[in-house]
PDB file of C-alpha atoms in Angstrom:
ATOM      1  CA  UNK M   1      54.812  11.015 -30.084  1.00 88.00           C
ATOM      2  CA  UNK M   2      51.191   9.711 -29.362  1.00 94.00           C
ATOM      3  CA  UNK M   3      48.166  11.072 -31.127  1.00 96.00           C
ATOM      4  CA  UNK M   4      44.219  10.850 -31.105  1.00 96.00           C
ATOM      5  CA  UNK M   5      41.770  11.713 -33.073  1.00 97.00           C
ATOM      6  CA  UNK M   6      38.956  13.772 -31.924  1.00 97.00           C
ATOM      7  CA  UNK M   7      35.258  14.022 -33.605  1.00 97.00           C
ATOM      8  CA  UNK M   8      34.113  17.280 -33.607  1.00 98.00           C
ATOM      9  CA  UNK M   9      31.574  20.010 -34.924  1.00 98.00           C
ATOM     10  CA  UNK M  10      34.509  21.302 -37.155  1.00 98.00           C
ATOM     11  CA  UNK M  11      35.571  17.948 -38.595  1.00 97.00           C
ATOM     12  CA  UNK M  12      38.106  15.626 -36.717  1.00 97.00           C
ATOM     13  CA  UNK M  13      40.797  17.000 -35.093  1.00 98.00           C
ATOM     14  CA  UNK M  14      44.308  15.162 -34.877  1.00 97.00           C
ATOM     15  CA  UNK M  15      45.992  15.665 -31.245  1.00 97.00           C
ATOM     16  CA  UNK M  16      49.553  15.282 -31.276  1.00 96.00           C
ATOM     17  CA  UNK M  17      51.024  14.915 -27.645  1.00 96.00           C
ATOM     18  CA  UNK M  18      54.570  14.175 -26.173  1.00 93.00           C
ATOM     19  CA  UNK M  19      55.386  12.357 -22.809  1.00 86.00           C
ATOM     20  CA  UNK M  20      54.185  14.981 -20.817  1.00 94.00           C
ATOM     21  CA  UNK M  21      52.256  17.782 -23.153  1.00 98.00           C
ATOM     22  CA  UNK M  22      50.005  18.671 -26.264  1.00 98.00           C
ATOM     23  CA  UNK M  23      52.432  19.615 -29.049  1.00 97.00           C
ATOM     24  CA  UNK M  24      49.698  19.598 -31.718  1.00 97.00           C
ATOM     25  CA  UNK M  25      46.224  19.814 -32.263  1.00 98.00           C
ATOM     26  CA  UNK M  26      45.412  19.595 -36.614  1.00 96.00           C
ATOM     27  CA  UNK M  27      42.528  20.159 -38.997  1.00 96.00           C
ATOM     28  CA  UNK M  28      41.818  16.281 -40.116  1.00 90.00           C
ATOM     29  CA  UNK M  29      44.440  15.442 -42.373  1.00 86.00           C
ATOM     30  CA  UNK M  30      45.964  12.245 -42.532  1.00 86.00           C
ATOM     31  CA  UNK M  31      46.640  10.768 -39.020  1.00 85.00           C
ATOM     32  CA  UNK M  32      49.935  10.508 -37.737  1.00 88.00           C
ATOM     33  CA  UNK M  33      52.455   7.188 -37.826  1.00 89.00           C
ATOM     34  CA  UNK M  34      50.884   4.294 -35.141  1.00 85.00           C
ATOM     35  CA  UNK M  35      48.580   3.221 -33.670  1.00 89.00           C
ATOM     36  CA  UNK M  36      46.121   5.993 -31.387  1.00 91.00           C
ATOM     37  CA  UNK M  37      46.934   6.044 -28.099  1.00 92.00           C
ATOM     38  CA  UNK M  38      43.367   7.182 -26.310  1.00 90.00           C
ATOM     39  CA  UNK M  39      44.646   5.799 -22.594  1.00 93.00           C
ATOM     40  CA  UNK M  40      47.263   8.329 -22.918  1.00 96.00           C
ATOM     41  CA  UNK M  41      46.498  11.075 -20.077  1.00 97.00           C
ATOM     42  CA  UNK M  42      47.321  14.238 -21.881  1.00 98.00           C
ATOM     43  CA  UNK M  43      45.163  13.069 -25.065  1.00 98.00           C
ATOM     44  CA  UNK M  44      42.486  11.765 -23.330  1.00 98.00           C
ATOM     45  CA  UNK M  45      42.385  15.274 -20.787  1.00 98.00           C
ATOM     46  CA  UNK M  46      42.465  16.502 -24.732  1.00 98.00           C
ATOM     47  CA  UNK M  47      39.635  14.642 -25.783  1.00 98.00           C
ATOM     48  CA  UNK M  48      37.215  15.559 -22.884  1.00 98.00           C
ATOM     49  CA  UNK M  49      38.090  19.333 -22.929  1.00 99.00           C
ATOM     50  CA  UNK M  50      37.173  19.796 -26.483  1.00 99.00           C
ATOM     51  CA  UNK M  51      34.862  17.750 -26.112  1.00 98.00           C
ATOM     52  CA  UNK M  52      33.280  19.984 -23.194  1.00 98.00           C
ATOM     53  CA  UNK M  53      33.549  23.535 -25.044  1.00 98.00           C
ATOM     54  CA  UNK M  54      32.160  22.151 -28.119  1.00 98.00           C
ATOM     55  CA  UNK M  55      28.750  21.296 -25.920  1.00 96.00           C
ATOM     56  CA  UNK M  56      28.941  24.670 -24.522  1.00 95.00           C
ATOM     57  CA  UNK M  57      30.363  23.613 -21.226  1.00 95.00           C
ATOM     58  CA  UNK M  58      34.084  24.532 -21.165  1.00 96.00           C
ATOM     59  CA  UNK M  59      35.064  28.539 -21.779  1.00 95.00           C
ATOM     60  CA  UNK M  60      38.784  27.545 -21.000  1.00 95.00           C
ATOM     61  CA  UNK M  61      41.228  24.749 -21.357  1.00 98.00           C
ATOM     62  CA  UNK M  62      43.501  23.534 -18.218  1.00 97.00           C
ATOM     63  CA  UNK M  63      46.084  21.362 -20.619  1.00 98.00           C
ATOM     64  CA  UNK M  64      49.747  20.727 -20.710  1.00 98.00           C
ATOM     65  CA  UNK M  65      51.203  22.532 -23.568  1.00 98.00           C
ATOM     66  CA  UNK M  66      54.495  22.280 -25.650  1.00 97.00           C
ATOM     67  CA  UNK M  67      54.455  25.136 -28.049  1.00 97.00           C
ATOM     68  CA  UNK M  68      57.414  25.521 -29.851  1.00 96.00           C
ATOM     69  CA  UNK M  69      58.251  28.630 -31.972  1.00 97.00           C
ATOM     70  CA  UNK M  70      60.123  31.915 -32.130  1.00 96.00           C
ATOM     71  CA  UNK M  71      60.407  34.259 -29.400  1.00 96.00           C
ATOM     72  CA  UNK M  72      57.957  36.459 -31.145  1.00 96.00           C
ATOM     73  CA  UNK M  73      55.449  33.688 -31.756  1.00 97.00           C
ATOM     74  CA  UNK M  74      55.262  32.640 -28.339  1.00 98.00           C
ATOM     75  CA  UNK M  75      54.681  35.946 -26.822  1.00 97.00           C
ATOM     76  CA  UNK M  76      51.830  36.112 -29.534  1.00 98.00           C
ATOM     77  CA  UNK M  77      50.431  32.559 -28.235  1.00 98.00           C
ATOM     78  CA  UNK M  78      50.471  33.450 -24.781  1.00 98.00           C
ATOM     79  CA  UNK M  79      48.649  36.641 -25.830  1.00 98.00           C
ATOM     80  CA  UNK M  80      45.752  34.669 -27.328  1.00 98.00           C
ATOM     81  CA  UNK M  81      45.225  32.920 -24.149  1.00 97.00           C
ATOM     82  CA  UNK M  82      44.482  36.301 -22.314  1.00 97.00           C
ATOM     83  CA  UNK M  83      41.264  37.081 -25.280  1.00 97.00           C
ATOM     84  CA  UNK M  84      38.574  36.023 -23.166  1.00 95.00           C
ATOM     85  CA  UNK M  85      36.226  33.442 -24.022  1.00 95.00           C
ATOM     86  CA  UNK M  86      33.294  35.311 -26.485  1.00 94.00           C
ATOM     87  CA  UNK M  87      35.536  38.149 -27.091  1.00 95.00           C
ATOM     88  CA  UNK M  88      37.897  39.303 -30.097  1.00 95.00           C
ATOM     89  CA  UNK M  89      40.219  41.747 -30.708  1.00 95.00           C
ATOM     90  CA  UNK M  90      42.088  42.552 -33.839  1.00 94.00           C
ATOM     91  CA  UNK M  91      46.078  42.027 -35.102  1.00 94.00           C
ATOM     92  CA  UNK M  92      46.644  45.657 -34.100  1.00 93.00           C
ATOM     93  CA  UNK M  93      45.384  44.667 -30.622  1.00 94.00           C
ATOM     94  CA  UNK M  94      47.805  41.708 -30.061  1.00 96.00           C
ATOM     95  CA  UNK M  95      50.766  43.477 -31.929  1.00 95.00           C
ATOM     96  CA  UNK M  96      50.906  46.406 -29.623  1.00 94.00           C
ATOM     97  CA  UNK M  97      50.426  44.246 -26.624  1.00 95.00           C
ATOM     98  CA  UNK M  98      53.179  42.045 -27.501  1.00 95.00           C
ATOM     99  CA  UNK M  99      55.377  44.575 -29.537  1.00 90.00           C
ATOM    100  CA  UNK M 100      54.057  48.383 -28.914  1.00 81.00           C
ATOM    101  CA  UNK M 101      53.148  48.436 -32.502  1.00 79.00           C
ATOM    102  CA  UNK M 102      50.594  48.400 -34.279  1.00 72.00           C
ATOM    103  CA  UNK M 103      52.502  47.616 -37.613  1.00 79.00           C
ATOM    104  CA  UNK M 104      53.356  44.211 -36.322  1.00 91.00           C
ATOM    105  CA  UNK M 105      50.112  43.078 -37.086  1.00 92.00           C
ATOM    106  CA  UNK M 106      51.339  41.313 -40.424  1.00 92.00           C
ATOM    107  CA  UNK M 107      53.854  39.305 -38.185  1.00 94.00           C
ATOM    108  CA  UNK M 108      50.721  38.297 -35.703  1.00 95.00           C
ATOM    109  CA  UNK M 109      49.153  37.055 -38.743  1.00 94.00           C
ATOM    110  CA  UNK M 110      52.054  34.921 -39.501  1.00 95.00           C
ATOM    111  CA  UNK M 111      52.250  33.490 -35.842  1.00 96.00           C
ATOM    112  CA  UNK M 112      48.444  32.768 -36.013  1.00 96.00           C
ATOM    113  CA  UNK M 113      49.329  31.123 -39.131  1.00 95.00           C
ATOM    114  CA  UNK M 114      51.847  28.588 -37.450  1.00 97.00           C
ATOM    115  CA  UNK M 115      49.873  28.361 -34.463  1.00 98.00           C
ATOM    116  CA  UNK M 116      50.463  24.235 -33.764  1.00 98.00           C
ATOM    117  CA  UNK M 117      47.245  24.181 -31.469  1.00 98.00           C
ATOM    118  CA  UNK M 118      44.798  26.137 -32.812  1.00 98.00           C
ATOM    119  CA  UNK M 119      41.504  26.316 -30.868  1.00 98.00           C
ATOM    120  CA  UNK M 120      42.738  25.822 -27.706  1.00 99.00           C
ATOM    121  CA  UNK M 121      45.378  28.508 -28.354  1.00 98.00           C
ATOM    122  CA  UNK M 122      42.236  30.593 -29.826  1.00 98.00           C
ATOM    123  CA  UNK M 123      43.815  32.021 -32.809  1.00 97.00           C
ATOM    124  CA  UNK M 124      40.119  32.277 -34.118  1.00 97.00           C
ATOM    125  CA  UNK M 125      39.511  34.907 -31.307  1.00 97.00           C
ATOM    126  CA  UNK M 126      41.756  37.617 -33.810  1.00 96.00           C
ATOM    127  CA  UNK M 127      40.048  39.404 -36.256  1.00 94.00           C
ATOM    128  CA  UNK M 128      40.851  42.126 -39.057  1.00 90.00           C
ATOM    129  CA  UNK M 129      40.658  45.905 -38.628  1.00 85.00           C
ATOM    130  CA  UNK M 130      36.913  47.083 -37.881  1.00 82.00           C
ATOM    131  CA  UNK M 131      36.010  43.259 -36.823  1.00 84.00           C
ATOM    132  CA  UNK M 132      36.352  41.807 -40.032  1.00 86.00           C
ATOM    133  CA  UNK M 133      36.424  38.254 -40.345  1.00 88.00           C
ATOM    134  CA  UNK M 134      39.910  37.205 -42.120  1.00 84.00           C
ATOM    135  CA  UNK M 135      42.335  34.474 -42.358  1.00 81.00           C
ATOM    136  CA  UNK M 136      42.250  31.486 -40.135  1.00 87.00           C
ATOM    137  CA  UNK M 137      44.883  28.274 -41.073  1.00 87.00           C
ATOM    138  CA  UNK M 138      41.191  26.035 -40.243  1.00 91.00           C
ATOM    139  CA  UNK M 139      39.459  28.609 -42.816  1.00 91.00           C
ATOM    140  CA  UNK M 140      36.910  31.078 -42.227  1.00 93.00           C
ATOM    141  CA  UNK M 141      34.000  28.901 -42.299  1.00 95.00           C
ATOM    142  CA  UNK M 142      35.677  26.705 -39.029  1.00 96.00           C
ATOM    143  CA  UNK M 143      36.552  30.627 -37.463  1.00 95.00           C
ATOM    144  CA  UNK M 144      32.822  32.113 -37.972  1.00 95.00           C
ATOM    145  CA  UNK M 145      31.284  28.571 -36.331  1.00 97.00           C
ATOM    146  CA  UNK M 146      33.972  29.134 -33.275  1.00 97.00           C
ATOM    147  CA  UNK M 147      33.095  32.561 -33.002  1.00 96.00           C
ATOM    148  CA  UNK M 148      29.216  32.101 -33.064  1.00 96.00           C
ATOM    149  CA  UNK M 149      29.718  28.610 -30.818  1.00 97.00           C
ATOM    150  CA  UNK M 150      30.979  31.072 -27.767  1.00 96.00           C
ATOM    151  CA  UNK M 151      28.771  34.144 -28.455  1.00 92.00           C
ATOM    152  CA  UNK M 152      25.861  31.885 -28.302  1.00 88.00           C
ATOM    153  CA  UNK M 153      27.174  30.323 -24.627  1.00 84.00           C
ATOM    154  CA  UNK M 154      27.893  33.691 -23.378  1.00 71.00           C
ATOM    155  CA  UNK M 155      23.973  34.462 -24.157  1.00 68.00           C
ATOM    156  CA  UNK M 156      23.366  31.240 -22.721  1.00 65.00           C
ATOM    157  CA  UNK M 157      25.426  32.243 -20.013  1.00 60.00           C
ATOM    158  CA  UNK M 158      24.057  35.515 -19.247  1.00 57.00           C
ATOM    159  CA  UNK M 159      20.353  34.065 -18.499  1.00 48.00           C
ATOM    160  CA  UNK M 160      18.786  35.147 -22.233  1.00 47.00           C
ATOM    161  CA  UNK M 161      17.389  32.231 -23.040  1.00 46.00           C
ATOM    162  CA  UNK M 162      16.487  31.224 -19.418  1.00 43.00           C
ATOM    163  CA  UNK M 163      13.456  29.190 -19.420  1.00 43.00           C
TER     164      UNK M 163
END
C-alpha cells in the first residue's frame, strides 16, 4: 500500500492507494507505515482532484476506486455517487433506492459510517429526515463546510455572483 497526505480546508486527509486504485481516503490521523509515495499516479490523480473541488473547480471525481464492503454497502456507495454535486437527499432516499425500503435507513447510516473514502464517495451529500444535518464519520462541522463548499459553486455556477 502507498499513501499521501493531502492539505485541505477540512484538515489533512490520508490517501491510501493500492497498485492500481484508491482504497482509502482518512480524516488526519496518524499516517500510515513508510515513506509517502506522491509520484505514485493514483495518489497524485488523488491529490489534484481534491485539490480541484476544494477551489471550486471539480463537481466530480474521475478516480480508480477499490471499495471493499458488503453487498449492501456497496450498492449504498454506488448510490452516493448518483447524488449530484450541490444536492442531498436523506437515508430514506438511498434505502429505498437500494432496498425498496424506507426502514433501511438505519443500515445506510451504518454503510455511510464505514464508508473508506469519504468525500469522494460523498457520504456528506445524506442527510436526516426533513434535511436535518446528522451524523457524518468526519463530524458535522467537516459535513456542513462540504455542504456549503458546493452550494456556494453551484451559485457560482449559475451566474449569481457574475461580475
Amino acid at each position: 500500500m502507498r499513501w499521501l497526505r493531502v492539505p485541505s480546508p477540512i484538515g489533512d486527509l490520508v490517501a491510501v492507494a493500492d497498485d492500481d486504485a484508491l482504497r482509502q481516503l482518512r480524516f488526519g490521523g496518524p499516517s500510515p507505515a513508510g515513506e509517502p509515495s506522491p509520484a505514485d499516479p493514483v495518489l497524485a490523480a488523488t491529490a489534484r482532484q481534491l485539490d480541484e473541488y476544494f477551489a471550486g473547480r471539480r463537481t466530480g471525481f474521475d478516480l480508480p476506486l477499490h471499495l471493499v464492503g458488503s453487498e449492501f454497502e456497496r450498492a449504498v456507495w454506488a448510490e452516493l455517487t448518483r447524488i449530484p454535486y450541490g444536492e442531498t437527499c436523506s437515508y430514506g432516499d438511498v434505502a429505498r433506492a437500494v432496498a425498496d425500503d424506507v426502514g433501511a435507513s438505519r443500515a445506510v447510516g451504518t454503510a455511510n459510517n464505514h464508508n473508506p473514502i469519504p468525500v469522494i464517495v460523498p457520504c456528506h451529500r445524506v442527510v436526516g429526515a426533513n434535511r436535518k444535518l446528522v451524523g457524518y464519520g468526519g463530524g458535522l462541522p467537516r459535513k456542513v463546510f462540504l455542504l456549503e463548499l458546493e452550494a456556494r459553486v453551484q451559485l457560482t455556477a449559475g451566474g449569481l455572483f457574475a461580475g
